[in-house]
Amino acid sequence: MGAKHMDEKTKVLEIKTLENDEKLQEYSAVLHDLRKDGVHQTLLLSEEIVAIKKSKMIDASEKEAIIADKKRKKATAKKIAAKNRAEEKRLTKEAVIYTNSLAKPYIKKIISEENAILVQLKKDYKNEVRSIKNEALQAIQAIKSSYAGKTTKADTLALKQDIAARQYEMKSDLFDAKSRYISAVDRSKDAKKQAYIDYVQKNRSLRNGRTRFSENFVLNFKDYVYKFKLSQFFLDNGLYLAIIVFFIVCIILAPLSGAGNLLSLPNILTILEQASTRMFYALGVAGLILLAGTDLSVGRMVALGSVVTGLILHPGMNIVTFFNMGPWNFVAIPMAIRVIMALFISVSLCVLFSAFAGVFSARLKIHPFISTLATQLIIYGLLFFGTSGTPVGSIDSGIKNAFGGRWTLGIFNGELITFPKLIIPAIFAIIVAWFIWNKTTFGKNMYAVGGNAEAASVSGISVFKVTMGVFIMAGIFYGFGAFFEAFKANASAGTGQGYELDAIAACVVGGISFNGGIGKIGGAVLGVIIFTGLTYCLTFLGIDTNLQFVFKGFIIIAAVALDSVKYLKRK
């Protein structure tokens, strides 16, 4: 029995690929026959029906007849599929179990062989490096010997040149040796990874293309491990690791300094509440940074929308006049209409000014830094001159609580826990932005234009339309953010001062590159939370507000420096 078991094991280990196993080939053939006239035919006919519906080469009457015939065949195929389903399921399960038993020793064998190859490669590389250096040293000694006794200036110069030439040759040989070693190591790693890929692909084909989470997870993990490089890891995540260390230090110091527990649920919810409105501004400016631009008008947009919202939702007669018009009293208008009006005007004005800047950048190729700087100054002047810098006053308490208040969740560990309502619209904004960036043609075009506008134009993408679309999208986000900002404090022409810098910094810290075409919405979200958390932690510890700017400055310069290093490496 033991001998028979060893023979079977040896047979398994001798398999070059899973495709060579006769029993596995038999399973695949039988499953193919079971699916051929049922599952496969159903899928094929569905694709043909869709293609016929889209075809403009077939007239309507003929198209209907063909589709009707295809549907009849499809119905027949579905019946066959239903008839074979139980047997197919049983056989698939049996085949996958057999593949698993076959693949485990096979993968283990491949990994063992490749690990031995890697050890030998490293040994050979060290020997080659040693040999190259020894040869170079001997050659340099021979050069020095050939110049022995020659002391003229010309001879000394020639000696230095010959030695330099030989050293350059040595460096070139070392570089070539290292390149060959790295290539060989990569081939060996690929072979180990490919063994598992072959196994997963075989199981997928047996299941008719269906995947499993466990297989995908292991596959992605192995891919990460094989590609992992410590230097690249620190380059990509060094800043985040430093920030994590900073937060850990703050969490430890907070109770020691008598400030209390920083990592409590109320504090976390407060950080998220403070980040909620700023999320809108980061999501807006993120699109412009993706196009290798920026936006300096964010803070003034916030003031514009907040002032309008405050004026419309103020309970009673306003104390503010605008260009000597007013004061107004909107109390007679139903609150629902006032809210819609405030939101609509806030978004419309922000879109108007954002589009104004966008036209100059999209049509005249003026850098967004200049066009948005000009927009910022225009809004700033209009607001301060029009309102004389007077705060618009408080918002009606009922609507303020409805949008900017909190829900009471209950008592937890002796503390009253309340949930900020402003977090909800921020979550919706994140979902919308993620969908636009990742699931729409416009989002793909944003990456294309940001990565290389000329190449995007040649491929048929309208750079003007994409640029204008990004500016308008930014204006919409600013308008919504400004609307919700009015529920946090009494708005004035000075509201939002410096918000543009926080939004830009959050995007850069989140990995959205100033070089364009690189970044994710998740990065902007993470950046906002990091910056808001940083400010809250420093304030919680009693750090002077002015000193907080120093911390922010170091984080920003570190983020941009790392981004530049990564960009130079890519080039």
XYZ file of C-alpha atoms in Angstrom:
571
model
C 0.000 0.000 0.000
C 2.848 2.356 0.921
C 4.657 1.611 -2.370
C 1.471 2.238 -4.341
C 0.942 5.556 -2.520
C 4.523 6.618 -3.313
C 4.058 5.702 -6.988
C 0.916 7.828 -7.208
C 2.652 10.749 -5.488
C 5.616 10.475 -7.830
C 3.265 10.451 -10.810
C 1.635 13.676 -9.581
C 4.961 15.406 -9.063
C 6.061 14.500 -12.573
C 3.156 16.459 -14.129
C 4.518 19.480 -15.993
C 1.182 21.301 -16.094
C -2.348 20.484 -14.938
C -3.437 20.275 -18.571
C -1.368 17.094 -19.024
C -3.413 14.990 -16.587
C -5.626 12.555 -18.499
C -8.348 12.337 -15.855
C -8.578 16.134 -15.696
C -8.811 16.305 -19.468
C -11.638 13.767 -19.298
C -13.511 15.876 -16.726
C -13.141 18.958 -18.945
C -14.381 17.104 -22.017
C -17.464 15.671 -20.270
C -18.371 19.055 -18.740
C -17.961 20.706 -22.141
C -20.362 18.182 -23.697
C -22.880 18.752 -20.888
C -22.781 22.529 -21.415
C -22.376 22.645 -25.194
C -26.045 22.469 -26.182
C -27.369 24.033 -22.975
C -25.449 26.693 -21.014
C -23.005 27.607 -23.799
C -25.698 27.692 -26.463
C -27.918 29.902 -24.277
C -25.096 32.410 -23.809
C -24.180 32.353 -27.506
C -27.776 32.943 -28.610
C -28.183 35.799 -26.098
C -25.130 37.526 -27.570
C -26.409 36.955 -31.122
C -29.822 38.446 -30.243
C -28.186 41.574 -28.818
C -25.974 41.911 -31.919
C -28.969 41.529 -34.263
C -30.961 44.169 -32.351
C -28.078 46.624 -32.764
C -27.479 45.790 -36.439
C -28.479 48.427 -38.990
C -27.860 46.117 -41.970
C -31.060 44.089 -41.410
C -34.537 45.497 -42.024
C -37.143 45.468 -39.233
C -39.325 42.581 -40.476
C -36.360 40.280 -41.156
C -34.849 41.269 -37.812
C -38.020 40.262 -35.943
C -38.117 36.876 -37.702
C -34.449 36.138 -36.917
C -34.816 37.205 -33.277
C -37.950 35.061 -32.879
C -36.073 32.039 -34.254
C -33.112 32.712 -31.951
C -35.435 32.987 -28.955
C -37.015 29.627 -29.782
C -33.584 28.030 -29.964
C -32.642 29.771 -26.725
C -35.704 28.346 -24.983
C -34.690 24.854 -26.147
C -31.125 25.430 -24.934
C -32.424 26.519 -21.523
C -34.398 23.280 -21.224
C -31.274 21.257 -22.031
C -29.287 23.302 -19.487
C -31.938 22.681 -16.832
C -31.940 18.956 -17.632
C -28.115 18.727 -17.307
C -27.795 21.091 -14.321
C -27.755 18.452 -11.566
C -25.213 16.244 -13.347
C -23.114 19.265 -14.282
C -23.078 20.478 -10.678
C -22.114 17.044 -9.346
C -19.362 16.575 -11.898
C -18.026 20.109 -11.409
C -17.714 19.573 -7.654
C -15.971 16.229 -8.209
C -13.593 17.722 -10.808
C -12.674 20.688 -8.579
C -11.916 18.362 -5.642
C -9.702 16.269 -7.898
C -7.940 19.395 -9.240
C -7.290 20.608 -5.693
C -5.702 17.288 -4.727
C -3.628 17.356 -7.900
C -2.563 20.996 -7.676
C -1.311 21.161 -4.083
C 1.708 18.834 -4.538
C 2.290 20.268 -8.023
C 2.453 23.861 -6.723
C 4.606 22.744 -3.791
C 7.013 21.058 -6.213
C 7.253 24.169 -8.417
C 7.859 26.436 -5.430
C 10.536 24.087 -4.060
C 12.310 23.940 -7.427
C 12.170 27.695 -7.965
C 13.372 28.424 -4.415
C 16.404 26.234 -5.085
C 16.947 28.145 -8.341
C 16.722 31.473 -6.476
C 19.348 30.337 -3.965
C 21.661 29.299 -6.796
C 21.012 32.540 -8.697
C 22.004 34.599 -5.664
C 25.138 32.519 -5.193
C 26.082 32.822 -8.876
C 25.431 36.576 -8.817
C 27.729 37.097 -5.821
C 30.443 35.033 -7.504
C 30.043 37.025 -10.731
C 30.278 40.339 -8.868
C 33.376 39.132 -7.032
C 34.921 37.978 -10.319
C 34.194 41.294 -12.079
C 35.722 43.294 -9.221
C 38.808 41.064 -9.024
C 39.367 41.306 -12.785
C 39.004 45.071 -12.628
C 41.416 45.293 -9.692
C 43.993 43.193 -11.533
C 43.549 45.273 -14.666
C 44.026 48.514 -12.721
C 47.168 47.084 -11.059
C 48.493 46.164 -14.523
C 47.765 49.700 -15.769
C 49.625 51.192 -12.814
C 52.562 48.849 -13.441
C 52.735 49.899 -17.095
C 53.137 53.521 -15.985
C 55.771 52.762 -13.325
C 58.643 55.239 -13.498
C 56.727 57.643 -15.747
C 56.323 60.915 -13.870
C 55.551 63.465 -16.556
C 52.315 65.397 -16.371
C 51.068 63.796 -19.599
C 51.780 60.284 -18.263
C 49.958 61.017 -14.972
C 46.941 62.302 -16.891
C 46.959 59.240 -19.177
C 47.193 56.942 -16.114
C 44.111 58.562 -14.548
C 42.173 58.305 -17.808
C 43.042 54.607 -18.276
C 42.056 53.811 -14.664
C 38.807 55.771 -15.033
C 38.006 53.912 -18.258
C 38.581 50.551 -16.575
C 36.454 51.551 -13.570
C 33.660 52.624 -15.911
C 33.923 49.258 -17.673
C 33.677 47.512 -14.288
C 30.551 49.496 -13.345
C 28.997 48.646 -16.702
C 29.723 44.942 -16.176
C 28.260 45.101 -12.644
C 25.140 46.802 -13.974
C 24.709 44.142 -16.660
C 25.220 41.375 -14.103
C 22.639 42.887 -11.779
C 20.155 43.289 -14.637
C 20.592 39.629 -15.617
C 20.189 38.565 -11.983
C 17.005 40.626 -11.489
C 15.540 39.272 -14.747
C 16.304 35.684 -13.713
C 14.798 36.256 -10.246
C 11.664 37.760 -11.799
C 11.331 34.753 -14.136
C 11.585 32.412 -11.169
C 8.980 34.384 -9.198
C 6.706 34.411 -12.237
C 7.003 30.627 -12.503
C 5.878 30.217 -8.872
C 2.998 32.620 -9.369
C 2.018 31.010 -12.675
C 1.669 27.607 -11.001
C -1.105 28.971 -8.782
C -2.645 30.967 -11.635
C -2.859 27.785 -13.756
C -4.605 26.035 -10.860
C -7.130 28.865 -10.363
C -7.790 29.181 -14.090
C -8.385 25.432 -14.342
C -10.931 25.542 -11.518
C -12.614 28.540 -13.128
C -12.916 26.722 -16.448
C -14.364 23.684 -14.668
C -16.945 25.963 -13.009
C -17.712 27.552 -16.399
C -15.980 30.828 -15.552
C -17.271 31.238 -11.992
C -14.757 32.502 -9.460
C -14.424 32.177 -5.699
C -13.489 34.893 -3.232
C -10.885 32.705 -1.494
C -9.056 31.982 -4.770
C -9.124 35.638 -5.848
C -7.900 36.756 -2.429
C -4.968 34.311 -2.420
C -4.158 35.193 -6.036
C -4.061 38.925 -5.267
C -2.031 38.299 -2.104
C 0.529 36.199 -3.971
C 0.741 38.843 -6.681
C 1.394 41.500 -4.029
C 4.068 39.365 -2.321
C 5.881 38.605 -5.599
C 5.901 42.285 -6.604
C 6.704 43.592 -3.120
C 9.799 45.750 -2.794
C 10.614 47.352 0.548
C 11.998 50.544 -1.021
C 8.886 50.987 -3.171
C 6.652 50.220 -0.180
C 8.219 52.995 1.891
C 8.100 55.347 -1.098
C 4.367 54.682 -1.553
C 3.396 54.509 2.120
C 6.146 56.274 4.061
C 4.072 59.401 4.646
C 1.080 57.391 5.864
C 3.288 55.383 8.211
C 4.697 58.629 9.652
C 1.163 60.007 10.111
C 0.046 56.777 11.815
C 3.000 57.063 14.202
C 2.022 60.703 14.863
C -1.576 59.701 15.707
C -0.351 56.887 17.975
C 1.877 59.356 19.846
C -1.084 61.764 20.213
C -3.300 58.944 21.523
C -0.645 58.033 24.121
C 0.112 61.634 25.149
C -3.537 62.761 25.453
C -4.361 60.985 28.760
C -0.850 61.634 30.122
C -1.284 65.384 29.590
C -4.703 65.332 31.266
C -6.611 66.032 28.030
C -8.510 62.740 28.215
C -9.061 59.837 25.827
C -8.507 61.008 22.267
C -9.705 57.757 20.713
C -13.240 57.972 22.105
C -16.335 57.598 19.928
C -17.507 61.220 20.484
C -14.092 62.531 19.377
C -14.075 60.316 16.270
C -17.577 61.486 15.315
C -16.536 65.105 15.855
C -13.558 64.638 13.514
C -15.855 63.142 10.878
C -18.325 66.001 11.332
C -15.580 68.594 10.835
C -14.384 66.674 7.774
C -17.872 66.367 6.253
C -18.191 69.788 4.592
C -14.515 69.896 3.658
C -15.034 66.604 1.870
C -17.072 68.439 -0.791
C -14.236 70.899 -1.468
C -11.608 68.137 -1.738
C -13.823 66.103 -4.094
C -14.219 69.182 -6.291
C -10.582 70.224 -6.440
C -9.448 66.576 -6.854
C -10.724 66.543 -10.444
C -8.726 69.653 -11.308
C -5.564 68.249 -9.742
C -6.133 65.057 -11.766
C -5.924 67.296 -14.855
C -2.571 68.608 -13.546
C -4.276 71.820 -12.398
C -5.495 73.321 -9.122
C -8.156 75.674 -7.745
C -7.428 78.695 -5.567
C -11.028 79.934 -5.525
C -12.455 77.221 -3.238
C -12.508 79.382 -0.088
C -14.298 82.247 -1.837
C -16.813 79.809 -3.345
C -17.550 78.601 0.176
C -18.126 82.180 1.353
C -20.350 82.934 -1.645
C -22.631 79.929 -1.180
C -22.711 80.248 2.616
C -23.665 83.929 2.526
C -26.492 83.253 0.070
C -27.733 80.327 2.188
C -27.514 82.382 5.382
C -29.456 85.262 3.839
C -32.294 83.070 2.583
C -32.619 80.890 5.704
C -32.244 83.706 8.253
C -35.197 83.852 10.708
C -36.622 87.328 10.194
C -35.299 90.508 8.633
C -31.686 90.320 7.468
C -29.181 92.838 8.777
C -27.096 92.587 5.599
C -27.643 94.600 2.444
C -26.026 93.606 -0.822
C -24.867 96.508 -2.990
C -27.336 98.672 -1.035
C -30.199 96.328 -1.953
C -32.289 94.933 0.886
C -32.423 94.051 3.657
C -34.690 91.107 2.866
C -37.106 88.986 4.821
C -37.823 85.502 3.411
C -39.945 84.275 6.338
C -43.167 84.482 4.307
C -41.840 81.849 1.871
C -42.396 78.201 2.967
C -39.226 76.718 4.499
C -39.013 73.857 1.989
C -38.962 76.313 -0.907
C -36.373 78.483 0.885
C -34.088 75.484 1.363
C -34.384 74.488 -2.297
C -33.842 78.086 -3.368
C -30.751 78.463 -1.141
C -29.224 75.220 -2.425
C -30.030 76.023 -6.050
C -28.569 79.549 -5.922
C -25.482 78.359 -4.005
C -24.753 75.628 -6.567
C -25.608 77.878 -9.545
C -23.287 80.700 -8.452
C -20.422 78.311 -7.713
C -20.893 76.583 -11.078
C -21.052 79.977 -12.822
C -17.760 81.224 -11.386
C -16.079 77.818 -11.728
C -17.132 77.623 -15.391
C -15.887 81.198 -15.846
C -12.404 80.086 -14.752
C -12.753 76.885 -16.758
C -13.347 78.684 -20.056
C -10.015 80.487 -19.815
C -8.171 77.279 -18.895
C -9.928 75.049 -21.441
C -10.067 77.449 -24.392
C -7.066 79.759 -23.895
C -4.866 77.161 -22.130
C -4.357 79.479 -19.142
C -3.134 77.436 -16.173
C -5.900 76.910 -13.578
C -3.611 78.496 -10.977
C -4.059 81.849 -12.752
C -7.696 81.512 -13.849
C -8.870 80.401 -10.381
C -6.705 83.040 -8.686
C -8.476 85.678 -10.764
C -11.863 84.150 -9.901
C -10.946 84.136 -6.224
C -10.127 87.853 -6.297
C -13.327 88.718 -8.187
C -15.562 86.851 -5.721
C -13.620 88.238 -2.758
C -14.058 91.788 -3.933
C -17.737 91.397 -4.794
C -18.571 89.801 -1.443
C -16.692 92.233 0.778
C -17.787 95.302 -1.165
C -21.359 94.092 -1.436
C -21.834 93.037 2.198
C -19.195 95.249 3.859
C -17.956 92.048 5.496
C -21.010 91.873 7.790
C -21.998 88.354 8.967
C -25.446 87.346 7.717
C -26.533 86.105 11.128
C -27.910 82.812 12.326
C -30.011 80.332 10.363
C -33.498 79.323 11.472
C -32.948 76.919 14.387
C -35.400 74.312 13.102
C -33.797 73.895 9.694
C -30.320 74.204 11.199
C -31.030 71.239 13.446
C -32.618 69.328 10.549
C -29.466 69.576 8.418
C -26.592 70.377 10.768
C -27.780 68.882 14.062
C -27.201 65.465 15.580
C -29.181 62.295 16.223
C -29.029 60.956 19.776
C -27.828 57.355 19.771
C -27.809 56.758 23.533
C -25.424 56.381 26.451
C -22.189 54.462 25.854
C -19.590 53.994 28.627
C -21.226 56.799 30.571
C -21.100 59.219 27.623
C -23.981 60.570 25.558
C -23.329 59.557 21.923
C -24.774 61.726 19.161
C -24.367 61.199 15.422
C -23.687 64.285 13.231
C -26.202 64.604 10.387
C -23.668 66.337 8.101
C -21.814 63.033 7.706
C -24.703 61.624 5.618
C -24.520 64.116 2.688
C -20.728 63.775 2.725
C -21.082 59.996 2.260
C -23.482 60.542 -0.650
C -21.006 62.984 -2.225
C -18.194 60.408 -1.939
C -20.361 57.736 -3.594
C -21.316 60.062 -6.458
C -17.709 61.163 -7.018
C -16.469 57.559 -6.921
C -19.091 56.525 -9.473
C -18.176 59.377 -11.842
C -14.449 58.688 -11.595
C -14.631 54.905 -11.907
C -17.811 53.935 -13.729
C -18.377 56.568 -16.423
C -16.761 57.406 -19.745
C -16.272 60.947 -18.484
C -14.226 59.610 -15.559
C -12.002 57.575 -17.895
C -11.553 60.644 -20.096
C -10.470 62.655 -17.032
C -7.601 60.225 -16.453
C -6.705 60.270 -20.150
C -6.605 64.079 -20.378
C -4.747 64.373 -17.089
C -2.150 61.798 -18.133
C -1.515 63.228 -21.616
C -3.874 65.831 -23.084
C -2.316 65.655 -26.563
C -2.607 61.873 -26.770
C -6.196 62.083 -25.491
C -7.040 64.637 -28.176
C -5.537 62.449 -30.906
C -7.623 59.500 -29.676
C -10.819 61.508 -30.178
C -11.423 62.853 -26.664
C -12.511 66.502 -26.478
C -10.041 68.066 -24.063
C -12.160 71.246 -23.938
C -15.324 69.374 -22.949
C -13.545 67.262 -20.346
C -11.837 70.293 -18.805
C -15.070 72.277 -18.703
C -16.878 69.239 -17.292
C -14.357 68.966 -14.455
C -14.682 72.687 -13.627
C -18.495 72.455 -13.624
C -18.397 69.295 -11.495
C -16.088 71.093 -9.052
C -18.538 74.014 -8.891
C -21.389 71.638 -8.038
C -19.423 70.095 -5.184
C -18.410 73.557 -3.911
C -22.031 74.728 -4.045
C -23.292 71.793 -1.992
C -20.401 72.130 0.454
C -21.008 75.868 0.865
C -24.713 75.221 1.483
C -23.938 72.798 4.330
C -21.144 75.056 5.633
C -23.757 77.703 6.461
C -25.269 75.327 9.047
C -22.018 75.213 11.024
C -21.449 78.931 11.733
C -22.683 82.430 10.929
C -21.549 83.006 7.344
C -19.743 86.115 6.159
C -17.503 87.201 3.307
C -14.554 85.802 5.281
C -16.005 82.293 5.651
C -13.839 79.553 4.165
C -10.583 81.485 4.437
C -7.764 79.077 3.559
C -10.069 76.159 2.758
C -8.580 75.895 -0.731
C -5.170 75.095 0.741
C -6.588 72.416 3.035
C -8.516 70.858 0.124
C -5.481 70.847 -2.177
C -3.234 69.492 0.577
C -5.739 66.733 1.402
C -5.757 65.590 -2.231
C -1.962 65.571 -2.486
C -1.587 63.684 0.801
C -4.197 61.248 -0.521
C -2.037 60.431 -3.534
C -3.631 62.540 -6.284
C -0.594 63.630 -8.260
C 0.029 67.211 -9.340
C 1.610 65.683 -12.459
C -1.842 64.617 -13.624
C -3.621 61.376 -14.475
C -2.852 59.620 -11.184
C -5.051 59.338 -8.112
C -8.246 57.912 -6.658
C -11.273 59.360 -4.918
C -10.449 57.224 -1.891
C -7.166 59.111 -1.621
C -8.934 62.478 -1.424
C -11.306 61.132 1.236
C -8.413 59.740 3.256
C -6.509 63.018 2.901
C -9.430 65.062 4.274
C -9.799 62.757 7.279
C -6.030 62.853 7.915
C -5.856 66.661 7.835
C -8.991 67.109 9.930
C -7.767 64.512 12.411
C -4.359 66.167 12.565
C -5.880 69.555 13.402
C -8.229 68.038 15.968
C -5.426 66.060 17.666
C -3.183 69.100 17.969
C -6.039 71.218 19.312
C -7.016 68.422 21.729
C -3.450 68.410 23.073
C -3.502 72.195 23.481
C -0.935 72.927 20.748
C -0.939 76.563 19.673
C -2.969 77.182 16.495
C -0.058 78.940 14.809
C 2.237 75.994 15.507
C -0.270 73.690 13.831
C 0.548 75.331 10.503
C 4.146 74.095 10.900
C 2.964 70.474 11.151
C 0.694 70.922 8.137
C 3.517 72.514 6.164
C 5.870 69.598 6.797
C 3.195 67.076 5.749
C 2.426 68.973 2.542
C 6.064 69.343 1.478
C 6.716 65.670 2.306
C 3.686 64.564 0.251
C 4.663 66.661 -2.775
C 8.327 65.582 -2.506
C 7.356 61.885 -2.454
C 5.027 62.461 -5.400
C 7.856 64.123 -7.349
C 10.250 61.261 -6.573
C 7.692 58.695 -7.771
C 7.054 60.749 -10.916
C 10.786 60.965 -11.703
C 11.125 57.198 -11.208
C 8.264 56.570 -13.627
C 10.009 58.728 -16.220
